[in-house]
Amino acid sequence: MDINKKLAEEFSVGLHQIENTVKLIDEGNTIPFIARYRKEATGSLDDQVLREIHERLEYLRGLEKRKEEIVAAIEGQEKMTDELREAIDGAKTLAELDDLYRPYRPKRKTRASVAREKGLEPLSQFIMEQKICDLNGEAEKYVDEEKGVLNAEEAIAGAQDIIAEDISDDANVRKELRAFVFRTGKVVTKAADPEAQSVYEMYYEFSEPVNKIAGHRVLAIERGEREEFLKVSVEIDEAAAVGALQKNYVRAKNPCGEIVAAACADSFSRLIYPSIEREIRNVLFEDASAQAIKVFSANLRQLLMQPPVKDSVTLGFDPAYRTGCKIAVVDGTGKVLDTTVVYPTMPHNDIPGAKKKLTELIKKYHVNTIAIGNGTASRESEKFVAELIKELDEPVSYMVVSEAGASVYSASKLAAEEFPQFDVSLRSAVSIARRLQDPLAELVKIDPKAIGVGQYQHDMAPKQLSEALDGVVESCVNLVGVDLNTASQPLLAKVAGINSGVAKNIVIYREENGAFSDRKQLLKVAKLGKKAFEQCAGFLRILGGKSILDNTGVHPESYKAAEGLLKECGYSLKDAEQGNLSELKARADEIGIRVLAERLEVGEPTLRDIIEELLKPGRDPRDELPPPMLRTDVMEMKDLKAGMELKGTVRNVIDFGAFVDIGVHQDGLVHISQICDRYIKHPLEVVKVGDVVTVWVLDVDLQKKRISLTMKKPK
């Protein structure tokens, strides 16, 4: 297989783009670096497509390697034929290869292998010919007490076992039956105990076609079975499947034909269908997982790219009951200014004391925003904060922040190193405050799986989920860029080309030598070689360094081109520092991008990127997004009425809808059918995490704490 050619076809891109991409990957370049700084080679493929190409490249290389292993194994048995070699070469999936190799794979002891040891294979071949004969008379020839064949009936039964196994090993048979199950099968679920109450009750009597069942249902059913609430099977018209088998193999209406027909039925029920049912369920689960991982990845990307609430002194409020609410005040850079504990919730209910203490902190440090964790006691805490804000002279607003993973971070070794003077709960309050100030910088400290913006994330294959989510984090960090002089070790470790060890060395170098003044100093950091420098330098920013270029996404390899561009357009680096480049783009267009690119010996995409970066040194792409919605008051579920119009923030997007925070502690669900007037396959086509949307209340179930919303304006 020409892998590059196949990739070009699958991704509908030029062969040269694939060849260059594969070469860059094989040379050890990171995906963010290739996407940002090798656009000429890849034809400006974005990082998401590059990751998919990389993933598919590894699969196809694994497929080719497996083909070589199978060919060698079959040749070692001296059973290779031209037809078989051609079939192996043409196999497109590992499942197809597995089917082709099945007859040659070393088998554990089976009924057929026992029959072969008894010398019954020639009898099975004789029966397969299905000639008119005295079958019992032929079988008598194989009666051998020493081999354990006591009579003709046992000989025929052993021969039938061999035929059944041979049929089950036929790659074409398996391929056809697999397609038949996908086309006609149904996933059927029943209650393990019909009296047991569980969240899986809708699946106690349930069936849906294999080719139509939604991924989120597959994942729910898998979990229900694992938790022993459900019994799951894939049901088909068995008579039709066996009939199709018999049509392939039974060629005569005689005693031999009857044995072959019986072998077909036995092969299907005992050997073929159990494994195909497992395969089908595995495929359904893998497809559902892949879809769920895509949704999780899209949600995570949006969460990480939420606009930061910059330069705001923030009070982090970690709600609790008995142990009190932990408070941390952090300045605009995330530095902790003060901490305390207040007791406005049960059983203490010290609302006056809590108000007094928080008012003092707010006035002392000029707090602008309050970030409230959404865990236990969040509703009471939010109500308390809303009342407090009304009594303040200063303008203060609040936002309920997801604290998913905050406890994981607080109890981690990293948090202990960062805040050795605080206990676990106070670290959590700091994390909640920082999540509002800069979601990306804070959330990179937490395992992405713990952030909680997916569905059934704990059921996915850990390796695939981790790879996908780590890719999203890496992509976001490198898109935004990282301040080399203030970034934490976990944030630095997500920069292309930098691992945790090098990130630690950067922090140590910073502590020992003071702030970095230019990017070249990175080469003095222990274990950060030239290759790592090439990969990471463009994503690291230095505010107030020796050169304004160090505070842009311009790569050091293009500094000469950037300076040349400024000169060609009548500017200098000083003009860039002072922000006096308003005519840069117009002047460059006047000269001509192609002409300038040739003069400066860079590609046109790189030149366009340089112009963009020079116009906005130190820019944060998140600043261009709508800011998060801050609140000053609170409602309760009982205040909601059908038809009420509200503004809300999308907190999570799943296959069947979106959960929206409308400020009543309990997120409301907008079902996929209520998102817009047109048909959509997935909610992500219209909404994403962090979107501020207008919704209308459809229904409120106070007992079940469920809110149904619509984004379709009532007529």
XYZ file of C-alpha atoms in Angstrom:
715
model
C 0.000 0.000 0.000
C 1.216 3.497 -0.831
C 0.337 5.044 2.523
C 0.948 8.645 1.438
C -1.275 8.234 -1.598
C -4.037 6.665 0.517
C -3.835 9.510 3.067
C -4.056 12.092 0.272
C -7.223 10.380 -1.026
C -8.816 10.009 2.402
C -8.192 13.615 3.454
C -8.800 15.085 -0.044
C -5.504 16.992 -0.051
C -2.525 17.097 -2.405
C 0.005 14.269 -2.312
C 2.824 16.792 -1.745
C 1.017 18.095 1.366
C 0.895 14.575 2.813
C 4.493 13.763 1.855
C 5.742 16.964 3.508
C 3.582 16.417 6.600
C 4.755 12.818 7.043
C 8.387 13.912 6.589
C 7.997 16.663 9.214
C 6.361 14.234 11.676
C 9.084 11.639 11.100
C 11.720 14.299 11.761
C 10.304 14.731 15.278
C 8.439 18.011 14.797
C 5.408 18.649 17.011
C 1.941 19.158 15.540
C 1.576 22.770 16.863
C 4.962 23.695 15.340
C 4.098 22.127 11.977
C 0.670 23.798 11.933
C 2.006 27.261 12.831
C 5.442 27.463 11.267
C 5.489 25.039 8.328
C 2.409 26.220 6.428
C 4.269 26.357 3.128
C 5.094 22.647 3.399
C 1.639 21.474 4.526
C -0.474 23.848 2.481
C -1.698 25.522 5.700
C -3.367 22.398 7.132
C -4.666 23.195 10.615
C -3.550 21.333 13.719
C -6.762 19.325 14.008
C -6.376 17.884 10.499
C -2.664 17.285 11.129
C -3.488 15.298 14.279
C -6.013 13.202 12.336
C -3.417 12.581 9.605
C -0.866 11.566 12.254
C -3.354 9.193 13.900
C -4.344 7.623 10.578
C -0.675 7.362 9.529
C 0.081 5.334 12.657
C -2.932 3.059 12.008
C -1.951 2.396 8.382
C 1.670 1.750 9.345
C 0.447 -0.674 12.013
C -1.749 -2.348 9.378
C 1.224 -2.775 7.021
C 3.373 -4.158 9.819
C 0.638 -6.648 10.732
C 0.384 -7.728 7.088
C 4.136 -8.466 7.053
C 3.815 -10.503 10.276
C 0.878 -12.525 8.903
C 2.583 -13.197 5.554
C 5.711 -14.396 7.387
C 3.633 -16.656 9.671
C 1.691 -18.246 6.787
C 4.830 -18.656 4.678
C 6.438 -20.352 7.680
C 3.612 -22.910 7.522
C 4.215 -23.220 3.728
C 0.536 -22.486 3.071
C 0.784 -19.171 1.211
C -1.025 -18.929 -2.137
C -1.148 -16.118 -4.712
C -4.856 -15.629 -4.004
C -4.279 -15.375 -0.239
C -1.357 -12.963 -0.663
C -3.528 -10.739 -2.862
C -6.321 -10.783 -0.263
C -3.871 -9.846 2.522
C -2.393 -7.022 0.420
C -5.890 -5.696 -0.268
C -7.127 -5.805 3.355
C -8.193 -2.348 4.501
C -8.719 -3.012 8.211
C -7.202 -5.055 11.009
C -10.527 -6.940 11.287
C -10.250 -8.072 7.642
C -6.671 -9.202 8.263
C -7.774 -11.077 11.362
C -10.409 -12.948 9.335
C -7.835 -13.951 6.682
C -5.334 -15.142 9.279
C -7.909 -17.021 11.384
C -7.480 -20.445 9.629
C -3.687 -20.270 10.079
C -3.545 -18.942 13.617
C -2.322 -21.475 16.208
C -5.488 -22.673 17.969
C -6.116 -23.809 21.473
C -7.689 -27.228 21.861
C -11.085 -27.327 20.133
C -13.578 -29.999 19.195
C -12.293 -29.779 15.612
C -8.627 -30.046 16.622
C -9.443 -33.165 18.688
C -11.224 -34.644 15.648
C -8.220 -33.876 13.456
C -5.938 -35.634 15.939
C -8.212 -38.662 15.572
C -7.549 -38.619 11.813
C -11.032 -37.515 10.766
C -10.047 -34.671 8.400
C -10.216 -36.889 5.258
C -13.746 -37.898 6.252
C -14.753 -34.231 6.612
C -13.378 -33.536 3.116
C -15.261 -36.570 1.748
C -18.516 -35.301 3.303
C -17.945 -31.803 1.862
C -17.925 -33.331 -1.638
C -21.562 -34.312 -0.924
C -21.641 -37.288 -3.301
C -24.326 -39.955 -3.151
C -22.741 -42.691 -1.040
C -23.045 -45.032 1.889
C -22.019 -42.420 4.526
C -22.090 -44.899 7.422
C -20.030 -47.355 5.415
C -17.453 -44.621 4.657
C -17.391 -43.540 8.317
C -16.770 -47.142 9.473
C -13.287 -46.874 7.869
C -12.328 -44.312 10.548
C -13.416 -46.313 13.575
C -10.292 -46.756 15.703
C -10.562 -47.552 19.399
C -6.937 -46.519 20.063
C -7.694 -43.022 18.699
C -10.971 -42.899 20.592
C -13.335 -43.283 17.606
C -15.665 -46.038 18.795
C -18.244 -46.111 16.015
C -19.398 -44.526 12.732
C -21.648 -41.997 14.546
C -18.636 -40.627 16.490
C -16.586 -40.422 13.277
C -19.344 -38.450 11.528
C -19.779 -36.157 14.572
C -16.021 -35.437 14.616
C -16.020 -34.741 10.852
C -18.969 -32.366 11.352
C -16.972 -30.472 14.025
C -14.117 -30.020 11.527
C -16.530 -28.765 8.829
C -18.134 -26.331 11.329
C -14.725 -24.879 12.257
C -13.647 -24.608 8.604
C -16.853 -22.703 7.814
C -16.274 -20.380 10.786
C -12.725 -19.718 9.553
C -13.925 -18.585 6.095
C -13.111 -14.858 5.832
C -15.824 -14.243 3.224
C -18.465 -15.887 5.410
C -17.553 -13.687 8.366
C -17.515 -10.545 6.199
C -20.995 -11.302 4.809
C -22.467 -12.190 8.205
C -20.954 -9.107 9.821
C -22.597 -6.948 7.139
C -25.874 -8.873 7.621
C -25.869 -8.140 11.376
C -25.120 -4.448 10.822
C -27.914 -4.284 8.269
C -30.643 -6.233 10.094
C -29.591 -6.742 13.740
C -31.096 -5.107 16.807
C -29.516 -4.196 20.125
C -31.889 -5.640 22.739
C -31.704 -4.867 26.455
C -33.646 -6.325 29.380
C -33.579 -5.724 33.122
C -31.395 -8.051 35.152
C -33.903 -7.425 37.939
C -37.145 -5.746 36.745
C -37.948 -4.646 40.321
C -34.631 -2.818 40.836
C -34.763 0.983 40.615
C -31.967 2.606 38.610
C -31.170 5.329 36.096
C -31.344 2.616 33.412
C -35.093 1.945 33.702
C -35.769 3.191 30.160
C -33.573 0.294 28.962
C -35.401 -2.437 30.938
C -37.398 -3.311 27.781
C -35.583 -1.715 24.870
C -34.499 -2.498 21.326
C -33.048 -0.420 18.494
C -31.515 -1.325 15.107
C -27.743 -1.782 15.179
C -27.306 0.660 12.299
C -29.393 3.387 13.958
C -28.624 3.278 17.681
C -27.194 6.563 18.980
C -23.723 6.588 20.526
C -24.894 7.960 23.878
C -27.369 5.069 24.151
C -24.596 2.558 23.427
C -22.460 4.038 26.217
C -25.381 4.113 28.670
C -26.234 0.475 27.869
C -22.604 -0.620 28.249
C -22.440 1.017 31.663
C -25.803 -0.452 32.702
C -24.577 -3.924 31.801
C -21.302 -3.407 33.645
C -23.192 -2.287 36.745
C -25.342 -5.448 36.400
C -28.668 -3.660 35.889
C -29.020 -4.743 32.243
C -28.660 -7.832 30.095
C -27.654 -6.949 26.545
C -27.680 -8.914 23.301
C -27.643 -8.340 19.560
C -30.552 -10.206 17.986
C -30.987 -11.176 14.340
C -33.107 -13.501 12.215
C -31.019 -16.601 12.965
C -32.907 -18.773 10.468
C -32.115 -16.309 7.655
C -28.429 -16.184 8.647
C -28.127 -19.991 8.814
C -30.047 -20.236 5.536
C -27.507 -17.915 3.869
C -24.679 -20.119 5.165
C -26.345 -23.301 3.940
C -26.945 -21.724 0.544
C -23.155 -21.255 0.253
C -22.171 -24.734 1.391
C -24.986 -27.259 0.892
C -24.882 -28.540 -2.673
C -26.846 -31.803 -2.462
C -29.949 -33.247 -0.814
C -28.383 -36.422 0.531
C -26.937 -37.650 3.862
C -23.657 -35.755 3.265
C -25.577 -32.563 2.440
C -27.582 -32.981 5.652
C -24.348 -33.208 7.688
C -23.025 -30.046 5.977
C -26.350 -28.266 6.702
C -26.129 -29.306 10.360
C -22.481 -28.153 10.463
C -23.585 -24.732 9.101
C -26.165 -24.362 11.900
C -23.660 -25.502 14.536
C -20.905 -23.265 13.141
C -23.182 -20.243 13.211
C -24.590 -20.674 16.722
C -21.480 -22.034 18.458
C -18.530 -20.437 16.638
C -19.442 -17.570 14.314
C -22.244 -15.606 15.950
C -20.817 -15.314 19.498
C -17.605 -13.771 18.126
C -19.434 -11.584 15.573
C -21.814 -10.357 18.291
C -18.771 -9.388 20.391
C -17.197 -7.684 17.370
C -20.393 -5.761 16.571
C -20.731 -4.588 20.149
C -17.053 -3.621 20.216
C -17.467 -1.648 16.985
C -20.574 0.103 18.359
C -18.706 0.937 21.563
C -15.586 2.136 19.729
C -17.654 4.315 17.375
C -19.668 5.701 20.302
C -16.448 6.356 22.232
C -14.854 8.087 19.239
C -17.923 10.333 18.908
C -17.994 11.030 22.657
C -14.263 11.839 22.619
C -14.882 14.281 19.745
C -17.658 15.983 21.713
C -15.534 16.040 24.889
C -12.615 17.481 22.917
C -14.786 20.205 21.350
C -16.240 21.116 24.765
C -12.815 21.125 26.396
C -11.416 23.365 23.653
C -14.193 25.891 24.209
C -13.795 25.766 27.986
C -10.033 26.305 27.797
C -10.482 29.136 25.315
C -12.957 31.025 27.515
C -11.957 34.700 27.699
C -9.996 35.463 30.865
C -11.299 38.096 33.288
C -8.037 40.043 33.178
C -6.586 42.469 35.720
C -9.416 41.728 38.126
C -8.880 41.237 41.851
C -10.921 38.105 42.463
C -12.331 36.477 45.569
C -12.491 32.692 45.274
C -15.401 31.238 47.252
C -15.325 27.475 47.863
C -18.728 26.604 49.384
C -19.228 24.062 52.191
C -21.532 23.384 55.145
C -20.053 22.158 58.417
C -16.400 23.036 57.726
C -17.193 26.557 56.477
C -16.682 28.291 53.138
C -13.015 28.731 52.217
C -12.066 32.148 50.846
C -8.999 33.243 48.864
C -8.356 36.726 47.436
C -5.991 36.842 44.461
C -4.693 39.876 42.570
C -4.883 40.428 38.797
C -1.836 38.196 38.223
C -3.198 35.317 40.315
C -0.997 36.026 43.353
C -2.708 35.127 46.655
C -3.305 38.227 48.802
C -5.334 36.786 51.669
C -7.305 33.740 52.834
C -9.965 33.096 55.438
C -12.925 30.883 56.312
C -16.548 32.090 56.786
C -19.651 30.233 58.006
C -22.788 31.614 56.291
C -24.253 28.129 55.638
C -25.727 25.391 57.842
C -25.243 24.446 60.625
C -23.527 27.711 61.679
C -25.641 30.209 59.649
C -23.313 33.053 60.715
C -24.445 35.347 57.900
C -23.679 38.671 59.720
C -20.146 37.514 60.632
C -19.484 36.260 57.095
C -20.763 39.514 55.539
C -18.582 41.594 57.851
C -15.439 39.584 57.085
C -15.979 39.528 53.307
C -16.892 43.235 53.166
C -13.569 44.029 54.882
C -11.649 41.902 52.381
C -13.491 43.385 49.383
C -12.777 46.951 50.540
C -9.193 46.254 51.589
C -8.146 44.663 48.290
C -10.661 46.381 45.944
C -12.172 43.071 44.826
C -14.027 43.317 41.480
C -15.311 39.778 41.007
C -16.293 36.798 43.101
C -15.888 33.259 41.740
C -18.164 30.735 43.469
C -17.529 26.996 43.140
C -20.555 25.023 41.956
C -20.238 22.093 44.391
C -21.881 21.340 47.751
C -23.661 24.365 49.315
C -23.228 26.364 46.115
C -26.898 27.465 45.940
C -26.912 28.849 49.492
C -23.502 30.477 48.919
C -24.666 32.117 45.702
C -27.741 33.511 47.450
C -25.532 34.837 50.271
C -23.107 36.483 47.805
C -25.971 38.098 45.833
C -27.331 39.616 49.074
C -23.858 40.813 50.055
C -23.306 42.512 46.677
C -26.551 44.524 47.094
C -25.229 45.938 50.374
C -21.820 46.970 48.987
C -20.899 50.448 47.776
C -18.337 49.099 45.297
C -19.430 47.528 41.966
C -18.823 43.789 42.390
C -20.180 40.952 40.260
C -19.994 37.197 40.636
C -19.911 34.053 38.531
C -20.528 30.433 39.465
C -17.464 28.509 38.287
C -17.300 24.785 37.636
C -15.110 23.276 40.326
C -14.810 19.929 38.493
C -11.314 18.642 39.181
C -10.537 21.344 41.769
C -10.336 18.766 44.542
C -8.081 16.607 42.343
C -5.729 19.568 41.895
C -5.925 20.663 45.550
C -4.792 17.261 46.809
C -2.070 16.890 44.142
C 1.674 17.057 44.658
C 1.722 20.056 42.317
C -0.682 22.054 44.517
C 1.326 21.133 47.620
C 4.488 22.476 45.941
C 2.683 25.622 44.752
C 0.948 26.375 48.095
C 2.759 24.495 50.886
C 1.404 26.998 53.443
C -2.288 26.256 52.658
C -4.419 23.239 53.434
C -6.259 21.376 50.666
C -9.525 23.354 50.924
C -7.833 26.786 50.720
C -5.909 25.650 47.637
C -9.278 24.832 46.104
C -10.522 28.394 46.753
C -7.403 29.771 45.027
C -7.999 27.472 42.045
C -11.646 28.602 41.774
C -10.599 32.265 41.707
C -7.905 31.649 39.118
C -10.307 29.671 36.917
C -12.286 32.853 36.404
C -9.166 34.962 35.808
C -7.495 32.624 33.318
C -9.271 29.303 32.694
C -6.511 27.953 30.446
C -3.602 28.598 32.821
C -5.470 27.020 35.743
C -7.155 24.069 34.028
C -3.907 22.752 32.499
C -2.956 21.710 36.028
C -5.779 19.168 36.075
C -6.165 15.857 34.277
C -8.517 16.784 31.391
C -10.757 13.779 32.205
C -11.559 15.376 35.584
C -12.776 18.668 34.089
C -16.225 17.223 33.419
C -17.405 18.610 30.071
C -18.040 15.284 28.378
C -20.412 12.345 28.615
C -19.480 8.887 29.906
C -15.808 9.936 29.913
C -14.980 7.334 32.561
C -16.127 4.566 30.197
C -13.794 5.429 27.311
C -10.550 3.709 26.471
C -8.154 5.721 28.714
C -5.328 5.861 26.155
C -7.444 7.285 23.300
C -9.212 9.730 25.595
C -5.960 10.977 27.136
C -4.286 11.386 23.748
C -7.248 13.330 22.342
C -7.653 15.598 25.369
C -3.924 16.188 25.777
C -3.888 17.182 22.099
C -6.656 19.725 22.742
C -4.822 21.207 25.742
C -1.565 21.407 23.771
C -3.362 23.021 20.833
C -5.036 25.686 23.022
C -1.890 26.522 24.987
C 0.159 26.986 21.840
C -2.564 28.977 20.090
C -2.743 31.453 22.984
C 0.994 31.537 23.719
C 2.659 31.458 27.123
C 4.361 34.215 29.121
C 7.833 32.790 29.675
C 8.413 34.829 32.826
C 5.167 34.100 34.694
C 3.928 30.721 33.417
C 3.653 27.850 35.867
C 5.529 24.607 35.320
C 2.350 22.710 34.221
C 1.545 25.423 31.665
C 5.101 25.445 30.282
C 4.987 21.644 30.002
C 2.118 21.960 27.479
C 4.188 24.098 25.104
C 5.338 22.304 21.955
C 8.760 20.689 22.425
C 8.827 21.132 26.229
C 8.337 18.195 28.603
C 7.793 18.400 32.367
C 11.517 18.055 33.101
C 12.483 20.944 30.816
C 9.547 23.012 32.174
C 10.928 22.523 35.683
C 14.387 23.578 34.501
C 12.930 26.762 32.968
C 11.326 27.664 36.317
C 14.623 26.928 38.136
C 16.591 29.035 35.626
C 14.085 31.877 36.114
C 14.446 31.699 39.902
C 18.248 31.646 39.763
C 18.833 34.186 36.979
C 15.806 36.462 37.063
C 13.375 37.128 34.236
C 14.197 36.140 30.647
C 14.990 39.176 28.509
C 15.107 37.372 25.152
C 14.176 33.991 23.714
C 17.769 32.988 22.970
C 18.384 32.670 26.709
C 16.304 29.488 26.536
C 19.314 27.745 25.005
C 21.033 28.123 28.398
C 18.305 26.104 30.142
C 19.404 22.586 31.092
C 18.239 19.848 28.677
C 16.644 22.338 26.282
C 18.523 21.653 23.057
C 18.339 23.241 19.617
C 15.473 21.019 18.440
C 13.372 21.802 21.510
C 14.181 25.515 21.081
C 13.031 25.369 17.462
C 9.735 23.747 18.509
C 8.900 25.953 21.523
C 10.403 29.401 20.922
C 7.580 30.829 18.820
C 4.950 29.938 21.421
C 6.730 31.617 24.350
C 6.254 35.349 24.939
C 8.493 37.839 26.735
C 6.730 41.023 27.805
C 9.117 44.010 27.985
C 12.109 42.067 26.671
C 14.976 43.286 24.488
C 12.945 42.931 21.280
C 9.257 43.455 20.615
C 9.447 40.364 18.384
C 9.913 38.232 21.508
C 6.378 39.221 22.523
C 4.807 38.001 19.279
C 4.166 34.683 17.565
C 6.934 35.431 15.069
C 9.435 32.565 15.230
C 13.103 33.530 15.844
C 13.948 31.913 12.485
C 11.811 34.674 10.875
C 13.140 37.686 12.808
C 15.303 38.717 9.865
C 12.263 38.544 7.576
C 10.157 40.557 10.066
C 12.779 43.295 10.289
C 13.122 43.269 6.491
C 9.362 43.611 6.107
C 9.289 46.633 8.411
C 12.110 48.238 6.445
C 10.459 47.558 3.071
C 7.270 49.222 4.357
C 9.078 52.231 5.854
C 8.934 51.177 9.500
C 11.333 50.112 12.270
C 11.182 47.872 15.341
C 10.700 51.025 17.422
C 7.514 51.768 15.476
C 6.346 48.240 16.291
C 7.078 48.791 20.001
C 5.091 52.049 19.969
C 2.201 50.488 18.039
C 2.654 52.814 15.068
C 2.099 50.244 12.308
C -1.466 51.121 11.330
C -0.570 51.263 7.613
C 1.634 48.135 7.601
C -0.898 45.812 5.970
C -1.925 48.382 3.364
C 1.712 49.136 2.473
C 2.534 45.425 2.230
C -0.481 44.856 -0.043
C 0.585 47.811 -2.176
C 4.048 46.328 -2.745
C 2.491 42.883 -3.186
C 2.655 39.921 -0.783
C 4.229 37.658 -3.421
C 6.896 40.247 -4.289
C 7.701 40.848 -0.613
C 7.826 37.120 0.141
C 10.365 36.580 -2.661
C 12.497 39.523 -1.526
C 12.453 38.372 2.116
C 12.895 34.689 1.181
C 9.875 33.443 3.120
C 6.606 31.823 2.106
C 3.479 33.894 1.623
C 1.564 32.255 4.537
C 4.499 32.981 6.866
C 4.646 36.590 5.683
C 0.928 37.080 6.315
C 1.346 35.647 9.822
C 4.269 38.006 10.499
C 2.139 41.005 9.478
C -0.700 39.887 11.777
C 1.679 39.395 14.709
C 3.417 42.753 14.265
C 0.061 44.530 14.290
C -0.880 43.021 17.671
C 2.197 42.230 19.798
C 1.307 40.143 22.847
C -2.229 39.617 21.552
C -4.421 36.977 23.145
C -6.850 35.387 20.665
C -9.294 34.845 23.542
C -9.771 38.618 23.880
C -11.679 38.622 20.587
C -14.409 36.370 22.054
C -17.451 37.630 23.996
C -16.637 37.989 27.719
C -18.112 35.560 30.276
C -21.461 36.509 31.793
C -21.114 37.885 35.320
C -24.154 38.154 37.624
C -25.200 40.393 40.507
C -28.417 38.630 41.555
C -29.773 35.109 41.963
C -33.020 33.281 41.237
C -34.352 29.973 42.511
C -36.016 27.152 40.595
C -39.394 27.994 42.137
C -39.118 31.498 40.570
C -39.120 29.993 37.069
C -42.322 29.981 35.034
C -43.050 28.464 31.620
C -42.387 30.986 28.853
C -39.920 33.051 30.923
C -37.052 34.490 28.833
C -33.544 34.232 30.314
C -29.892 34.643 29.402
C -27.630 31.702 30.177
C -24.186 30.232 29.626
C -23.734 26.865 27.905
C -21.927 24.616 30.407
C -21.835 21.300 28.550
C -22.791 19.979 25.116
C -23.705 16.318 24.676
C -25.172 14.218 21.861
C -28.804 14.901 22.766
C -28.645 18.552 23.811
C -26.927 21.283 25.792
C -26.933 22.136 29.496
C -27.325 25.858 30.168
C -26.574 27.741 33.408
C -29.427 30.223 33.869
C -28.407 31.299 37.366
C -30.595 28.981 39.441
C -27.886 26.534 40.514
C -29.479 23.694 38.500
C -28.499 23.756 34.809
C -31.393 23.477 32.367
C -31.428 21.106 29.386
C -32.074 22.345 25.865
C -32.912 19.138 23.985
C -31.425 18.887 20.482
C -34.942 19.316 19.046
C -35.250 22.679 20.853
C -31.940 24.223 19.772
C -33.045 25.636 16.415
C -35.798 25.398 13.797
C -33.722 23.463 11.249
C -32.650 19.817 11.473
C -29.202 19.292 13.007
C -27.259 16.071 13.536
C -25.488 17.331 16.644
C -25.891 20.287 19.034
C -22.273 21.331 18.376
C -23.402 22.546 14.958
C -25.140 25.448 16.730
C -23.843 25.842 20.312
C -20.582 25.404 22.161
C -19.391 25.538 25.758
C -19.190 29.123 27.017
C -21.736 30.554 24.572
C -24.096 33.086 26.121
C -27.553 32.200 24.778
C -31.148 33.356 25.114
C -33.494 30.615 26.321
C -37.136 30.249 27.243
C -38.438 28.004 30.032
C -40.532 25.071 28.796
C -41.065 23.129 32.008
C -39.800 22.942 35.601
C -39.907 19.736 37.660
C -39.061 20.790 41.221
C -39.199 17.245 42.583
C -36.710 15.814 40.085
C -34.804 19.133 39.879
C -35.114 19.225 36.099
C -35.467 22.323 33.939
C -36.462 22.021 30.281
C -35.485 24.958 28.087
C -35.812 25.972 24.459
C -33.716 28.252 22.269
C -36.593 28.587 19.801
C -38.400 31.867 20.383
C -42.040 31.194 21.287
C -44.493 32.353 18.630
